[in-house]
Tab-separated table of C-alpha atoms in Angstrom:
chain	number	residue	atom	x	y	z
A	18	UNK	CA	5.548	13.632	-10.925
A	19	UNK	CA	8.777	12.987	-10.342
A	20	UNK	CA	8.531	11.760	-6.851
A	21	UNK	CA	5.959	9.496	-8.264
A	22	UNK	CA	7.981	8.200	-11.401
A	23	UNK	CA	10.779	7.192	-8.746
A	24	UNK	CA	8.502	5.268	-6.791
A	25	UNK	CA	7.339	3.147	-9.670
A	26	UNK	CA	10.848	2.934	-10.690
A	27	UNK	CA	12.347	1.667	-7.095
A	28	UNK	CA	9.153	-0.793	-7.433
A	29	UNK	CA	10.195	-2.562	-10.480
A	30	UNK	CA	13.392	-4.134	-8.356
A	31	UNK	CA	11.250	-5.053	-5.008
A	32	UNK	CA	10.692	-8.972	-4.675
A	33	UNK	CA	6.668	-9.677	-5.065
A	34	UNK	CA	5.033	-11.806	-2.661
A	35	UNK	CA	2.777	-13.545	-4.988
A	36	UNK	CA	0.851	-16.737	-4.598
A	37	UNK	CA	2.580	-18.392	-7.617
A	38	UNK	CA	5.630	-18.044	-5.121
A	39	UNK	CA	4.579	-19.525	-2.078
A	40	UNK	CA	7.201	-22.095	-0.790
A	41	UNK	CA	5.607	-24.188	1.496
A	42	UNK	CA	7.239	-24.497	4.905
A	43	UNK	CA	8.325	-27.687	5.841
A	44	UNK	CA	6.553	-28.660	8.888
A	45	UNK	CA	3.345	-27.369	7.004
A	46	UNK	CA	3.861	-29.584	4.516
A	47	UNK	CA	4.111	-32.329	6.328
A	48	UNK	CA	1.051	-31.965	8.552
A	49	UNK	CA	-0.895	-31.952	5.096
A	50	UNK	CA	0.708	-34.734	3.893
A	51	UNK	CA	0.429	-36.792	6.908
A	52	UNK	CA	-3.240	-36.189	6.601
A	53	UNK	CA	-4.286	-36.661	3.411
A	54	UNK	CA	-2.389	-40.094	3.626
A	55	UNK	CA	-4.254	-41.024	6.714
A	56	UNK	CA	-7.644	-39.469	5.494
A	57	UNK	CA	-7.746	-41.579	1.599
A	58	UNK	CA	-5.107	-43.673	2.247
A	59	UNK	CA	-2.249	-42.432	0.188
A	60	UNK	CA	0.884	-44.197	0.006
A	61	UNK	CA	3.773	-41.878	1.160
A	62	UNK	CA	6.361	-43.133	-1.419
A	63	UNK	CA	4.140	-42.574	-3.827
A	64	UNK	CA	4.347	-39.105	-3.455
A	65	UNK	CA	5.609	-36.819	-6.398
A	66	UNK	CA	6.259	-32.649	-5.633
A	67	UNK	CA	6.277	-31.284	-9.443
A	68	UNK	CA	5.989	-27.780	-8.421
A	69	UNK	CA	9.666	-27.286	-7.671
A	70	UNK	CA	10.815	-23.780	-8.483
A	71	UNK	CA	11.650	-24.212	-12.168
A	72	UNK	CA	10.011	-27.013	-12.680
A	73	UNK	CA	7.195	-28.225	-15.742
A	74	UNK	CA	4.729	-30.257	-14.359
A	75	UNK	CA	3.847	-31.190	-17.759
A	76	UNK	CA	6.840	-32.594	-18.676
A	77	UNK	CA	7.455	-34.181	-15.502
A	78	UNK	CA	8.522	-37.765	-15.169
A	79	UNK	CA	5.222	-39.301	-13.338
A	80	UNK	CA	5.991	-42.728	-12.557
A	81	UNK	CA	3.134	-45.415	-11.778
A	82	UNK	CA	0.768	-45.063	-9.439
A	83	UNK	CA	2.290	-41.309	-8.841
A	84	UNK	CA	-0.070	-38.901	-6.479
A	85	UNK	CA	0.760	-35.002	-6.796
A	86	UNK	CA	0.846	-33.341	-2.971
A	87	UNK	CA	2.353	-30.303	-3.663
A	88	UNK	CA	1.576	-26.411	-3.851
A	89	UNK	CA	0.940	-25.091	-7.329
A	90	UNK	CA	0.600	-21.417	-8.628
A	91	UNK	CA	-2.832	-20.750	-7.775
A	92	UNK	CA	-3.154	-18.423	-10.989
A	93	UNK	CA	-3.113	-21.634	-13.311
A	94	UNK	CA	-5.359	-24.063	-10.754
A	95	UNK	CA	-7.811	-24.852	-12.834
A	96	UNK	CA	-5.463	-25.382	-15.995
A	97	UNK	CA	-3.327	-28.066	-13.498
A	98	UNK	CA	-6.071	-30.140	-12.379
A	99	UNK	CA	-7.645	-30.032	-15.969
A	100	UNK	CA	-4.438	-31.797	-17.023
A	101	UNK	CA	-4.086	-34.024	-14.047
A	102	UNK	CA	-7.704	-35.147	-14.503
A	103	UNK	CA	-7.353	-36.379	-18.105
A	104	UNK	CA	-4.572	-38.259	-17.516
A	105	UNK	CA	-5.933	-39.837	-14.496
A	106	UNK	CA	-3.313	-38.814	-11.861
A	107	UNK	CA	-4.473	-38.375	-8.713
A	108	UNK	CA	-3.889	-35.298	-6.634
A	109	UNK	CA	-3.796	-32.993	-3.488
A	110	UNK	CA	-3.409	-29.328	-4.168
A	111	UNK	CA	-2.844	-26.253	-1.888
A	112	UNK	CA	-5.322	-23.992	-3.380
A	113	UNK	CA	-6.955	-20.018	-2.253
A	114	UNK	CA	-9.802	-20.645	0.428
A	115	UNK	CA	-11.748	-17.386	-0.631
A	116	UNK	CA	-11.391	-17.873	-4.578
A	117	UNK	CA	-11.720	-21.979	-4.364
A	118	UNK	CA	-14.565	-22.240	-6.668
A	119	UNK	CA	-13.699	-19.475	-8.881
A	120	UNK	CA	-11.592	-21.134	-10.663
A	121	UNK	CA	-13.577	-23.600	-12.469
A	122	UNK	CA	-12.036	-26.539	-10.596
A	123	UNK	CA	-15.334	-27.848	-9.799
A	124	UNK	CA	-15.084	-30.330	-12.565
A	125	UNK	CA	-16.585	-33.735	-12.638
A	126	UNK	CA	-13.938	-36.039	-10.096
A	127	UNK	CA	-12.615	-32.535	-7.886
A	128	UNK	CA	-13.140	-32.117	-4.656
A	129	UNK	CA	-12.592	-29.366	-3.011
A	130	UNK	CA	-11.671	-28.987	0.972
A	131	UNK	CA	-12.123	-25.691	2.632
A	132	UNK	CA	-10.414	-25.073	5.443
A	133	UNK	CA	-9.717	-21.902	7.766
A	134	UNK	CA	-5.650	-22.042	8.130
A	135	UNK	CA	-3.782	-18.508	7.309
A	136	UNK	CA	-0.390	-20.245	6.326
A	137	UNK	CA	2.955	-18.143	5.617
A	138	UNK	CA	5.092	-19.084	3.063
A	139	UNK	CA	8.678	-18.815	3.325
A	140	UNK	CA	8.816	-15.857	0.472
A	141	UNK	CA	6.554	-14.057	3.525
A	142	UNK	CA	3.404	-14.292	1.445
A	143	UNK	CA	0.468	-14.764	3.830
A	144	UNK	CA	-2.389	-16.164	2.298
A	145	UNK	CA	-5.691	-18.287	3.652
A	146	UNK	CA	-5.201	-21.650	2.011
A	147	UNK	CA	-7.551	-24.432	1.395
A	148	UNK	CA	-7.260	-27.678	-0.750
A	149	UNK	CA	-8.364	-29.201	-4.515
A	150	UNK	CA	-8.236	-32.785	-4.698
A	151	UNK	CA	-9.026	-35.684	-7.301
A	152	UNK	CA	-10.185	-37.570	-3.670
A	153	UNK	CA	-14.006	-37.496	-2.130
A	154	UNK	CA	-15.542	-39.223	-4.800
A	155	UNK	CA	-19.015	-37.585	-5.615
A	156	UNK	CA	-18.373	-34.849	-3.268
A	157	UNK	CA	-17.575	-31.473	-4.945
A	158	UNK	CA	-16.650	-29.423	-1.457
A	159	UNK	CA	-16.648	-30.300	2.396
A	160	UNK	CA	-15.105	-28.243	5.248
A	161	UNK	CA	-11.457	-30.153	6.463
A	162	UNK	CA	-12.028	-28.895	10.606
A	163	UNK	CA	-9.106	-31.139	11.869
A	164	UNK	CA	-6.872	-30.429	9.016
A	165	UNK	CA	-7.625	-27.218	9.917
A	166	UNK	CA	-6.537	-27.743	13.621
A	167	UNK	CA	-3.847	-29.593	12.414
A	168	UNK	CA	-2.263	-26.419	10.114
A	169	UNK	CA	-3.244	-23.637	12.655
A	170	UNK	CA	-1.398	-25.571	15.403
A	171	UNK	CA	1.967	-25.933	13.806
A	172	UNK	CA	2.072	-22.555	12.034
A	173	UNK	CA	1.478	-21.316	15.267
A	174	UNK	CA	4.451	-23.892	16.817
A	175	UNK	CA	6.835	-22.378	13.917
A	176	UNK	CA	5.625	-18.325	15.818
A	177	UNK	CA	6.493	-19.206	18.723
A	178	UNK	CA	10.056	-20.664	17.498
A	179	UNK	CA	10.387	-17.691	15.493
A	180	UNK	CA	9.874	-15.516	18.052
A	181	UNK	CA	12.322	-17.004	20.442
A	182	UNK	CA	14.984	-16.630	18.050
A	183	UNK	CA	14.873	-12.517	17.864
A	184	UNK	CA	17.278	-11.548	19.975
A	185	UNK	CA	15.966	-8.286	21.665
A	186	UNK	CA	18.228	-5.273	22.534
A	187	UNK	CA	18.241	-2.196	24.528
A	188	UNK	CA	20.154	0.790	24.178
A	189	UNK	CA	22.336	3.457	26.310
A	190	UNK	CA	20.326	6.533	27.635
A	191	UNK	CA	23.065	8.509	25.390
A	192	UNK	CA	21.426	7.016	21.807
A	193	UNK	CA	18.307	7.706	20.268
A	194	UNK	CA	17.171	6.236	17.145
A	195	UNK	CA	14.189	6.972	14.884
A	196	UNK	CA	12.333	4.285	15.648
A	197	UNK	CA	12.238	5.329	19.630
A	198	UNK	CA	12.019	9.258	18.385
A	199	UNK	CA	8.621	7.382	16.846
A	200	UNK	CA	7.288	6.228	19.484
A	201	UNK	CA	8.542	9.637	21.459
A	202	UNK	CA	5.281	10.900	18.671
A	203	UNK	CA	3.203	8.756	19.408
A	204	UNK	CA	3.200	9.168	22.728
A	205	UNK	CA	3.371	12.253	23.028
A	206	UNK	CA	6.506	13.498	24.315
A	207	UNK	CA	8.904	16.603	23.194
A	208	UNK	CA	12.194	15.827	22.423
A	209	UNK	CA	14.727	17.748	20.497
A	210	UNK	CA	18.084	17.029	19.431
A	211	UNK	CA	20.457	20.367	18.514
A	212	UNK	CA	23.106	19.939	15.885
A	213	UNK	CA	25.817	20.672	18.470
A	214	UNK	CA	24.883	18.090	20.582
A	215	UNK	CA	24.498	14.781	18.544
A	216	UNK	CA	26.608	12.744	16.554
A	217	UNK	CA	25.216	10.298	13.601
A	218	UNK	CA	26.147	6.649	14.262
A	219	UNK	CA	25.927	3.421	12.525
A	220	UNK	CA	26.843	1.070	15.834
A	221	UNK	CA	28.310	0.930	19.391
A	222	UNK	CA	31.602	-0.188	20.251
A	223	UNK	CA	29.836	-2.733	22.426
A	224	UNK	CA	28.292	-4.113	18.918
A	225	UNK	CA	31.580	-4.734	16.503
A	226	UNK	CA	32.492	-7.712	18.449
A	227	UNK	CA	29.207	-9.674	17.402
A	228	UNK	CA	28.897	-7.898	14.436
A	229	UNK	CA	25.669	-5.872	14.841
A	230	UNK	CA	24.675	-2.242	13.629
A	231	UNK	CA	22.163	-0.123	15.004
A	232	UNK	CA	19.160	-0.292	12.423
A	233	UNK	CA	18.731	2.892	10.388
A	234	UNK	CA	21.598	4.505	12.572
A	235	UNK	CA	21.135	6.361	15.165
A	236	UNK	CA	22.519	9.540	17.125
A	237	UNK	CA	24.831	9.519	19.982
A	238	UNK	CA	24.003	12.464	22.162
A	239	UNK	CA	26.129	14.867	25.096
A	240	UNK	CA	25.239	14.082	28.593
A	241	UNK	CA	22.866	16.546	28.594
A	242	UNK	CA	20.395	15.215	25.787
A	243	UNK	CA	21.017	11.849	27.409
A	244	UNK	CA	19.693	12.644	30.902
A	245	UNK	CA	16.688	14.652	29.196
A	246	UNK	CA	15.639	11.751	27.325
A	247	UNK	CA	15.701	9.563	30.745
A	248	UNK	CA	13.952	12.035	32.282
A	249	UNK	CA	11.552	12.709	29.309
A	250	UNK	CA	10.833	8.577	29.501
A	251	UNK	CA	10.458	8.521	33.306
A	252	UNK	CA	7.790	11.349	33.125
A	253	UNK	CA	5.515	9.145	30.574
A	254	UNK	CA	6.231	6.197	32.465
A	255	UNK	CA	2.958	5.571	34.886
A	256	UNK	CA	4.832	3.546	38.043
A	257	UNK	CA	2.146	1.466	39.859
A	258	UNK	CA	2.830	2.278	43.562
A	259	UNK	CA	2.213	-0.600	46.839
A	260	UNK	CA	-0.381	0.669	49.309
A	261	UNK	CA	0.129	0.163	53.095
A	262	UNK	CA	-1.618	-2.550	53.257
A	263	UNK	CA	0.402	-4.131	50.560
A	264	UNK	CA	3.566	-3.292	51.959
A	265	UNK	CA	2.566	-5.066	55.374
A	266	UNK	CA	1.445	-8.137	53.279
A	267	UNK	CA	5.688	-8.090	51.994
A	268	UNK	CA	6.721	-7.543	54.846
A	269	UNK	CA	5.016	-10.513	56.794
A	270	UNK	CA	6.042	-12.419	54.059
A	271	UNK	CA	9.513	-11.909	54.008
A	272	UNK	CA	9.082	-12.622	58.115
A	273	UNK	CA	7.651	-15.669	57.167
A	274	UNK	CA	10.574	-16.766	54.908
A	275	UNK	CA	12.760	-15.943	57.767
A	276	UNK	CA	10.914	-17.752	60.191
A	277	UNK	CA	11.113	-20.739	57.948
A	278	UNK	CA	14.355	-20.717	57.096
């Protein structure tokens, strides 16, 4: 009980990843946008974001001919477009793909887009989002394929940009974290660490100069412990091996390059 009572109590002060959260990237938001102007010809300056964090949408300051392109909390939907309807403002509204039409949006003059585009929001809420909109005319839902294209392709751009920015680092033979004592599990391989021979660290000397820490610390070991963890790695490690045949293949190609050069 009281394991469990400190759990709900250390849960109270985690941030939620909720969908009334979801901060749309950027470069998300502007594939959208660029669409939906292109698609029912919306006029960019027109454009009005409500949904700011801290913002009232029904208080807002809507000047004339205002269209709403923004990302609302999806737990109120159907209240928003109920109010943007009878005032006759025209909008464009991130909305959940799987609960679309469960929120009695399908009111006379909504449309609703449904598209297949897993977007994450920069609070590091995933969710599948589709689209409500006062635009389609009699149409109450249609499938968006190019805006989904269009939303698949540059969340996958912003990936691949994320991915070149993690800087990835290797350690001495002489530390061993948890994290690699993990994988040690999973793998299958014994390795044990006596009391005498270890010493609890929280970074390398190599590290204070750019300011890193080893994540979760980690434990320096003696020479010993360090050479039967390399040797403990080297036995799980399955080294692919050239045949002869492949060995004459290098070796007339290195001739070759000779030759040429």
């Amino acid at each position: 009980m009281k394991e469990k009572s400190y759990e709900e109590f250390v849960e109270k002060f985690k941030p939620k990843k909720t969908t009334d959260d979801c901060y749309t990237p950027p470069g998300i938001y502007a594939v959208v946008r660029d669409w939906a102007c292109k698609e029912y010809g919306i006029d960019p300056d027109k454009i009005v974001r409500p949904f700011y964090p801290g913002g009232d949408y029904e208080h807002y300051d809507y000047p004339e001919g205002a269209v709403v392109l923004d990302n609302p909390p999806f737990s109120i939907l159907a209240k928003i477009t109920a109010f943007y309807l009878e005032r006759g403002i025209p909008f464009f509204l991130f909305a959940p793909s799987l609960t679309c039409f469960s929120a009695r949006t399908c009111e006379e003059g909504t449309n609703h887009l449904i598209c297949d585009a897993n977007i994450v929001y920069e609070n590091g809420a995933v969710a599948r989002t589709s689209f409500v909109t006062s635009y389609g005319g009699d149409v109450v839902a249609q499938t968006a394929p190019e805006l989904t294209r269009l939303i698949n392709e540059e969340a996958k751009r912003q990936l691949r940009e994320t991915v070149k920015e993690l800087p990835k680092y290797s350690y001495p033979d002489h530390v061993v974290t948890s994290a690699l004592m993990q994988k040690y599990a999973r793998y299958g391989i014994d390795f044990k660490v006596p009391r005498g021979e270890c010493v609890r660290i929280g970074r390398l000397d190599a590290q204070r100069p750019y300011k890193k820490e080893i994540f979760g610390y980690g434990l320096l070991l003696s020479d010993r412990l360090a050479a039967e963890k390399a040797a403990a790695e080297r036995a799980n490690t399955t080294v692919w091996t050239l045949s002869d045949r492949e060995k004459q293949i290098a070796k007339e190609l290195s001739q070759a390059e000779k030759e040429r050069n």
